[in-house]
Amino acid sequence: VLHTTRPLHTTQQSLAPVPPLPEKGGEVRHGLIPEEFFQFLYPKTGVTGPYMLGTGLLLYLLSKEIYVVNHETAAAACILTVIIYAIKKFGPEVAAFADKLNEEKMASALAMKNEAIQILQTAIEEEKKEQWRVEGRSYLFDAKRNNIAMLLETNYRERLLMVYNEVKKRLDYQVAMQNLKRQKEQDHMIQWVEKNVVQSITPQQQKESIAKCILDLKALSKSAHAAV
Amino acid sequence: GPLSERPLMDVRLGELHAWISTCSFSPQGLLGAVQRAWSGYCAKYIHVRRGGPAGISMLLAGSCVLSYGWNYQHLKQHRWRKYH
């Protein structure tokens, strides 16, 4: 059972982000003794207490020869002098160089992080844009539906036309057949009638008709002569 | 806090005996103590943004003192005086 009223993610995760390094280390006096020692002795002995302690300790070690002075002491003295001189002289430059290296590393890491954030930001915007585009899908579907309706209509009309053409062809054929049949019947009948008529004209009738024509022609020529 | 979980620096002188009796002297305990001390030293003096010579100089001084102590029997023979 998940209690939805319980707030989630209220505390920082322990692993990230890593806490940044402290700016300066613990205070050390003279490069050797931590400041805590001086603070520890301050309430009882004041400011000069640790120094007195150091001097007394040193004298005790020397006088009892717990610390033996030999050639190593001279070598240590020379080496320490050189080291301290070098640190005092070149310390700040080396520190600046190291700081610059650190700065470059930090800057490159920060740049990478910012670039990653930027990329993700643009990805988010792209996604939002895509979501906005999705809202227009109703228009897209309307257009597609119109297209499809158009196609269907066109197809239907094409087929209608084809049907019409085919039917017309068949009917024309029938009409042409009928016409042809009537024509043939007519021609045949005319021929048959002419043949019969020609047959029925006997030679007797032919002579009579020719004589009649000649008489008519003569009469006509007479009337024509008279007219002229 | 309770006595056994406090670091050594926060233990008062009167409680020192009681504190030593609470810490474990098994190998794991000692190793853990050494590791804690070392990591505490590193975190305080070495892993800082702007450290100075203090971090390693204390380590070198400590190693000088230790090596002097290890060679003390040999160095005792180079004393200048016989009676102190």
CSV table of C-alpha atoms in Angstrom, one decimal:
chain,number,residue,atom,x,y,z
A,1,VAL,CA,0.0,0.0,0.0
A,2,LEU,CA,1.5,3.3,-1.0
A,3,HIS,CA,0.5,6.2,1.2
A,4,THR,CA,0.0,8.9,-1.4
A,5,THR,CA,0.0,11.6,1.3
A,6,ARG,CA,3.5,10.7,2.3
A,7,PRO,CA,6.0,13.1,0.7
A,8,LEU,CA,8.6,11.5,-1.5
A,9,HIS,CA,12.2,12.5,-2.1
A,10,THR,CA,12.4,15.0,0.7
A,11,THR,CA,16.0,14.3,1.8
A,12,GLN,CA,19.1,14.5,-0.3
A,13,GLN,CA,20.5,11.2,-1.5
A,14,SER,CA,23.7,10.3,0.3
A,15,LEU,CA,25.8,9.7,-2.9
A,16,ALA,CA,25.1,12.7,-5.0
A,17,PRO,CA,25.9,15.6,-5.3
A,18,VAL,CA,29.2,15.1,-3.6
A,19,PRO,CA,29.9,17.9,-1.1
A,20,PRO,CA,32.6,20.3,-2.4
A,21,LEU,CA,36.1,20.2,-1.0
A,22,PRO,CA,36.9,22.7,1.8
A,23,GLU,CA,38.7,25.8,0.7
A,24,LYS,CA,41.5,25.7,3.2
A,25,GLY,CA,43.0,23.0,5.2
A,26,GLY,CA,43.5,23.0,9.0
A,27,GLU,CA,45.6,25.8,10.3
A,28,VAL,CA,49.2,24.9,10.9
A,29,ARG,CA,51.7,27.3,12.5
A,30,HIS,CA,55.3,27.4,11.2
A,31,GLY,CA,54.3,24.6,8.8
A,32,LEU,CA,54.8,21.9,11.5
A,33,ILE,CA,52.5,22.3,14.5
A,34,PRO,CA,48.7,22.4,14.1
A,35,GLU,CA,46.9,25.4,15.5
A,36,GLU,CA,44.8,23.1,17.8
A,37,PHE,CA,47.9,22.6,20.0
A,38,PHE,CA,48.3,26.3,20.6
A,39,GLN,CA,44.6,26.6,21.3
A,40,PHE,CA,44.8,23.7,23.7
A,41,LEU,CA,47.6,25.4,25.7
A,42,TYR,CA,46.2,28.9,25.5
A,43,PRO,CA,43.8,28.9,28.5
A,44,LYS,CA,46.5,27.8,30.9
A,45,THR,CA,49.7,29.4,29.6
A,46,GLY,CA,48.6,32.2,27.3
A,47,VAL,CA,50.3,33.0,24.0
A,48,THR,CA,53.9,32.2,24.8
A,49,GLY,CA,53.2,28.8,26.4
A,50,PRO,CA,53.8,26.5,23.4
A,51,TYR,CA,57.0,28.4,22.5
A,52,MET,CA,58.3,28.1,26.0
A,53,LEU,CA,57.4,24.4,25.9
A,54,GLY,CA,59.3,24.1,22.6
A,55,THR,CA,62.4,25.9,23.8
A,56,GLY,CA,62.5,23.9,27.0
A,57,LEU,CA,62.0,20.6,25.2
A,58,LEU,CA,64.8,21.5,22.7
A,59,LEU,CA,67.2,22.5,25.5
A,60,TYR,CA,66.4,19.3,27.4
A,61,LEU,CA,67.0,17.1,24.3
A,62,LEU,CA,70.3,18.8,23.5
A,63,SER,CA,71.7,18.9,27.0
A,64,LYS,CA,70.9,15.3,27.8
A,65,GLU,CA,72.1,14.4,24.3
A,66,ILE,CA,68.9,12.6,23.5
A,67,TYR,CA,69.3,14.5,20.2
A,68,VAL,CA,72.9,14.0,19.2
A,69,VAL,CA,74.5,16.7,17.1
A,70,ASN,CA,76.5,15.2,14.2
A,71,HIS,CA,77.1,15.6,10.5
A,72,GLU,CA,73.4,14.9,9.8
A,73,THR,CA,72.4,17.9,11.8
A,74,ALA,CA,74.5,20.2,9.6
A,75,ALA,CA,73.1,18.6,6.5
A,76,ALA,CA,69.6,18.9,7.8
A,77,ALA,CA,70.1,22.6,8.6
A,78,CYS,CA,71.4,23.3,5.1
A,79,ILE,CA,68.6,21.4,3.4
A,80,LEU,CA,65.9,23.0,5.6
A,81,THR,CA,67.3,26.5,4.8
A,82,VAL,CA,67.1,25.8,1.1
A,83,ILE,CA,63.7,24.3,1.3
A,84,ILE,CA,62.2,27.1,3.3
A,85,TYR,CA,63.8,29.7,1.0
A,86,ALA,CA,62.4,27.9,-2.1
A,87,ILE,CA,58.9,27.7,-0.5
A,88,LYS,CA,58.9,31.3,0.4
A,89,LYS,CA,60.1,32.4,-3.0
A,90,PHE,CA,58.2,30.1,-5.4
A,91,GLY,CA,55.2,29.1,-3.3
A,92,PRO,CA,52.6,31.6,-4.6
A,93,GLU,CA,53.5,30.9,-8.3
A,94,VAL,CA,53.2,27.1,-7.8
A,95,ALA,CA,49.9,27.7,-6.0
A,96,ALA,CA,48.6,29.8,-8.8
A,97,PHE,CA,49.6,27.2,-11.4
A,98,ALA,CA,47.9,24.4,-9.5
A,99,ASP,CA,44.8,26.6,-9.0
A,100,LYS,CA,44.7,27.3,-12.8
A,101,LEU,CA,44.9,23.5,-13.5
A,102,ASN,CA,42.0,22.9,-11.1
A,103,GLU,CA,40.0,25.8,-12.6
A,104,GLU,CA,40.4,24.3,-16.1
A,105,LYS,CA,39.3,20.9,-14.9
A,106,MET,CA,36.3,22.4,-13.2
A,107,ALA,CA,35.5,24.5,-16.2
A,108,SER,CA,35.5,21.6,-18.6
A,109,ALA,CA,33.4,19.5,-16.2
A,110,LEU,CA,30.9,22.3,-15.8
A,111,ALA,CA,30.8,22.9,-19.6
A,112,MET,CA,30.0,19.2,-20.1
A,113,LYS,CA,27.3,19.3,-17.5
A,114,ASN,CA,25.8,22.5,-19.0
A,115,GLU,CA,25.9,21.0,-22.5
A,116,ALA,CA,24.2,17.9,-21.3
A,117,ILE,CA,21.5,20.1,-19.6
A,118,GLN,CA,21.1,22.1,-22.8
A,119,ILE,CA,20.7,19.0,-24.9
A,120,LEU,CA,18.1,17.7,-22.6
A,121,GLN,CA,16.3,21.1,-22.6
A,122,THR,CA,16.1,21.1,-26.4
A,123,ALA,CA,14.9,17.5,-26.3
A,124,ILE,CA,12.2,18.6,-23.9
A,125,GLU,CA,11.1,21.4,-26.2
A,126,GLU,CA,11.1,19.2,-29.2
A,127,GLU,CA,9.0,16.7,-27.3
A,128,LYS,CA,6.5,19.5,-26.4
A,129,LYS,CA,6.4,20.6,-30.0
A,130,GLU,CA,5.6,17.0,-31.0
A,131,GLN,CA,2.9,16.9,-28.5
A,132,TRP,CA,1.4,20.1,-29.8
A,133,ARG,CA,1.6,18.6,-33.3
A,134,VAL,CA,-0.4,15.6,-32.2
A,135,GLU,CA,-3.3,17.8,-31.5
A,136,GLY,CA,-3.7,18.6,-35.2
A,137,ARG,CA,-4.2,15.0,-36.1
A,138,SER,CA,-7.9,15.5,-36.5
A,139,TYR,CA,-7.2,17.8,-39.4
A,140,LEU,CA,-4.9,15.3,-40.9
A,141,PHE,CA,-7.5,12.5,-40.6
A,142,ASP,CA,-10.1,14.8,-42.2
A,143,ALA,CA,-7.9,15.5,-45.1
A,144,LYS,CA,-7.2,11.8,-45.5
A,145,ARG,CA,-10.8,11.0,-45.3
A,146,ASN,CA,-11.6,13.6,-48.0
A,147,ASN,CA,-8.9,12.1,-50.2
A,148,ILE,CA,-10.3,8.6,-49.8
A,149,ALA,CA,-13.8,9.8,-50.5
A,150,MET,CA,-12.5,11.5,-53.6
A,151,LEU,CA,-10.8,8.4,-54.8
A,152,LEU,CA,-13.9,6.3,-54.2
A,153,GLU,CA,-16.1,8.8,-56.0
A,154,THR,CA,-13.7,8.9,-59.0
A,155,ASN,CA,-13.6,5.1,-59.1
A,156,TYR,CA,-17.4,4.9,-59.0
A,157,ARG,CA,-17.8,7.3,-61.7
A,158,GLU,CA,-15.3,5.7,-63.9
A,159,ARG,CA,-17.0,2.4,-63.5
A,160,LEU,CA,-20.4,4.0,-64.1
A,161,LEU,CA,-19.0,5.4,-67.4
A,162,MET,CA,-17.6,2.0,-68.4
A,163,VAL,CA,-21.0,0.4,-67.7
A,164,TYR,CA,-22.7,3.1,-69.7
A,165,ASN,CA,-20.3,2.6,-72.6
A,166,GLU,CA,-20.6,-1.1,-72.7
A,167,VAL,CA,-24.4,-1.0,-72.5
A,168,LYS,CA,-24.5,1.6,-75.3
A,169,LYS,CA,-22.2,-0.6,-77.4
A,170,ARG,CA,-24.5,-3.5,-77.0
A,171,LEU,CA,-27.6,-1.5,-77.8
A,172,ASP,CA,-26.0,0.1,-80.8
A,173,TYR,CA,-25.1,-3.3,-82.0
A,174,GLN,CA,-28.7,-4.4,-81.7
A,175,VAL,CA,-29.9,-1.3,-83.5
A,176,ALA,CA,-27.3,-1.7,-86.2
A,177,MET,CA,-28.4,-5.3,-86.6
A,178,GLN,CA,-32.0,-4.3,-87.0
A,179,ASN,CA,-31.2,-1.6,-89.5
A,180,LEU,CA,-29.1,-3.9,-91.5
A,181,LYS,CA,-31.8,-6.5,-91.5
A,182,ARG,CA,-34.4,-4.0,-92.7
A,183,GLN,CA,-32.0,-2.7,-95.3
A,184,LYS,CA,-31.3,-6.1,-96.6
A,185,GLU,CA,-35.0,-7.0,-96.6
A,186,GLN,CA,-35.8,-3.7,-98.4
A,187,ASP,CA,-33.0,-4.3,-101.0
A,188,HIS,CA,-34.0,-7.8,-101.5
A,189,MET,CA,-37.7,-6.9,-102.0
A,190,ILE,CA,-36.8,-4.1,-104.4
A,191,GLN,CA,-34.7,-6.4,-106.4
A,192,TRP,CA,-37.3,-9.1,-106.4
A,193,VAL,CA,-40.0,-6.6,-107.5
A,194,GLU,CA,-37.8,-5.2,-110.3
A,195,LYS,CA,-36.9,-8.7,-111.4
A,196,ASN,CA,-40.5,-9.7,-111.5
A,197,VAL,CA,-41.6,-6.5,-113.3
A,198,VAL,CA,-38.8,-6.9,-115.9
A,199,GLN,CA,-39.9,-10.5,-116.3
A,200,SER,CA,-43.5,-9.6,-116.7
A,201,ILE,CA,-42.8,-7.2,-119.5
A,202,THR,CA,-43.4,-9.5,-122.5
A,203,PRO,CA,-41.9,-8.6,-125.9
A,204,GLN,CA,-45.4,-7.7,-127.1
A,205,GLN,CA,-45.8,-5.1,-124.5
A,206,GLN,CA,-42.3,-3.8,-125.2
A,207,LYS,CA,-43.1,-3.2,-128.9
A,208,GLU,CA,-46.3,-1.4,-128.0
A,209,SER,CA,-44.7,0.8,-125.4
A,210,ILE,CA,-41.8,1.8,-127.8
A,211,ALA,CA,-44.4,2.7,-130.6
A,212,LYS,CA,-46.3,4.7,-128.1
A,213,CYS,CA,-43.2,6.6,-127.0
A,214,ILE,CA,-42.3,7.4,-130.6
A,215,LEU,CA,-45.8,8.8,-131.2
A,216,ASP,CA,-45.5,10.9,-128.0
A,217,LEU,CA,-42.1,12.1,-129.1
A,218,LYS,CA,-43.4,13.1,-132.5
A,219,ALA,CA,-46.3,15.0,-130.9
A,220,LEU,CA,-44.0,16.7,-128.6
A,221,SER,CA,-41.6,17.7,-131.4
A,222,LYS,CA,-44.5,19.1,-133.3
A,223,SER,CA,-45.7,21.2,-130.4
A,224,ALA,CA,-42.0,22.2,-129.8
A,225,HIS,CA,-41.7,23.3,-133.5
A,226,ALA,CA,-44.8,25.2,-133.1
A,227,ALA,CA,-43.6,26.9,-130.0
A,228,VAL,CA,-40.3,28.0,-131.7
B,1,GLY,CA,27.6,11.6,22.6
B,2,PRO,CA,28.3,8.4,24.3
B,3,LEU,CA,31.9,7.6,25.3
B,4,SER,CA,32.8,4.9,22.9
B,5,GLU,CA,31.8,6.8,19.7
B,6,ARG,CA,33.6,10.0,20.5
B,7,PRO,CA,36.9,10.6,18.6
B,8,LEU,CA,40.1,10.8,20.7
B,9,MET,CA,40.3,14.6,20.5
B,10,ASP,CA,36.9,15.1,22.2
B,11,VAL,CA,37.7,12.8,25.1
B,12,ARG,CA,38.7,14.6,28.4
B,13,LEU,CA,41.8,13.5,30.3
B,14,GLY,CA,39.7,12.0,33.2
B,15,GLU,CA,37.7,9.8,30.8
B,16,LEU,CA,40.8,8.6,28.9
B,17,HIS,CA,41.0,5.3,30.9
B,18,ALA,CA,37.4,4.6,30.3
B,19,TRP,CA,37.7,5.4,26.6
B,20,ILE,CA,40.6,3.1,26.1
B,21,SER,CA,38.7,0.3,27.7
B,22,THR,CA,35.9,0.7,25.2
B,23,CYS,CA,37.9,0.5,22.0
B,24,SER,CA,38.6,-2.9,20.5
B,25,PHE,CA,42.2,-4.1,20.2
B,26,SER,CA,41.5,-6.9,17.7
B,27,PRO,CA,43.4,-6.6,14.3
B,28,GLN,CA,40.2,-5.3,12.7
B,29,GLY,CA,39.7,-2.8,15.4
B,30,LEU,CA,43.3,-1.6,15.2
B,31,LEU,CA,43.3,-1.5,11.4
B,32,GLY,CA,40.0,0.4,11.5
B,33,ALA,CA,41.5,2.9,13.9
B,34,VAL,CA,44.6,3.4,11.7
B,35,GLN,CA,42.4,3.8,8.7
B,36,ARG,CA,40.1,6.4,10.4
B,37,ALA,CA,43.1,8.3,11.6
B,38,TRP,CA,44.7,8.4,8.2
B,39,SER,CA,41.5,9.4,6.4
B,40,GLY,CA,40.8,12.1,9.0
B,41,TYR,CA,44.3,13.5,8.4
B,42,CYS,CA,43.9,13.4,4.6
B,43,ALA,CA,40.5,15.0,4.7
B,44,LYS,CA,41.8,17.8,7.0
B,45,TYR,CA,45.2,18.7,5.5
B,46,ILE,CA,45.5,17.2,2.0
B,47,HIS,CA,42.2,17.0,0.2
B,48,VAL,CA,41.6,20.7,0.2
B,49,ARG,CA,41.3,23.2,-2.6
B,50,ARG,CA,44.1,25.5,-1.6
B,51,GLY,CA,46.5,23.5,0.6
B,52,GLY,CA,50.0,24.6,1.5
B,53,PRO,CA,53.2,22.9,2.5
B,54,ALA,CA,51.7,22.0,5.9
B,55,GLY,CA,50.2,18.7,4.6
B,56,ILE,CA,53.3,16.9,3.6
B,57,SER,CA,55.7,18.8,5.9
B,58,MET,CA,54.0,17.3,8.9
B,59,LEU,CA,54.3,13.8,7.4
B,60,LEU,CA,58.0,14.3,6.7
B,61,ALA,CA,58.7,15.7,10.1
B,62,GLY,CA,56.9,12.7,11.6
B,63,SER,CA,58.9,10.3,9.5
B,64,CYS,CA,62.1,12.1,10.5
B,65,VAL,CA,61.2,11.7,14.2
B,66,LEU,CA,60.3,8.0,13.7
B,67,SER,CA,63.5,7.2,11.8
B,68,TYR,CA,65.5,9.0,14.5
B,69,GLY,CA,63.8,6.9,17.1
B,70,TRP,CA,64.5,3.6,15.2
B,71,ASN,CA,68.2,4.5,14.8
B,72,TYR,CA,68.7,5.9,18.4
B,73,GLN,CA,70.8,3.0,19.6
B,74,HIS,CA,73.3,3.5,16.8
B,75,LEU,CA,73.3,7.3,17.2
B,76,LYS,CA,73.9,7.0,20.9
B,77,GLN,CA,77.4,6.0,20.2
B,78,HIS,CA,78.2,9.4,18.6
B,79,ARG,CA,77.6,11.3,21.7
B,80,TRP,CA,79.9,14.2,22.6
B,81,ARG,CA,80.0,13.7,26.3
B,82,LYS,CA,80.0,10.6,28.4
B,83,TYR,CA,78.1,12.0,31.4
B,84,HIS,CA,75.1,14.2,31.2
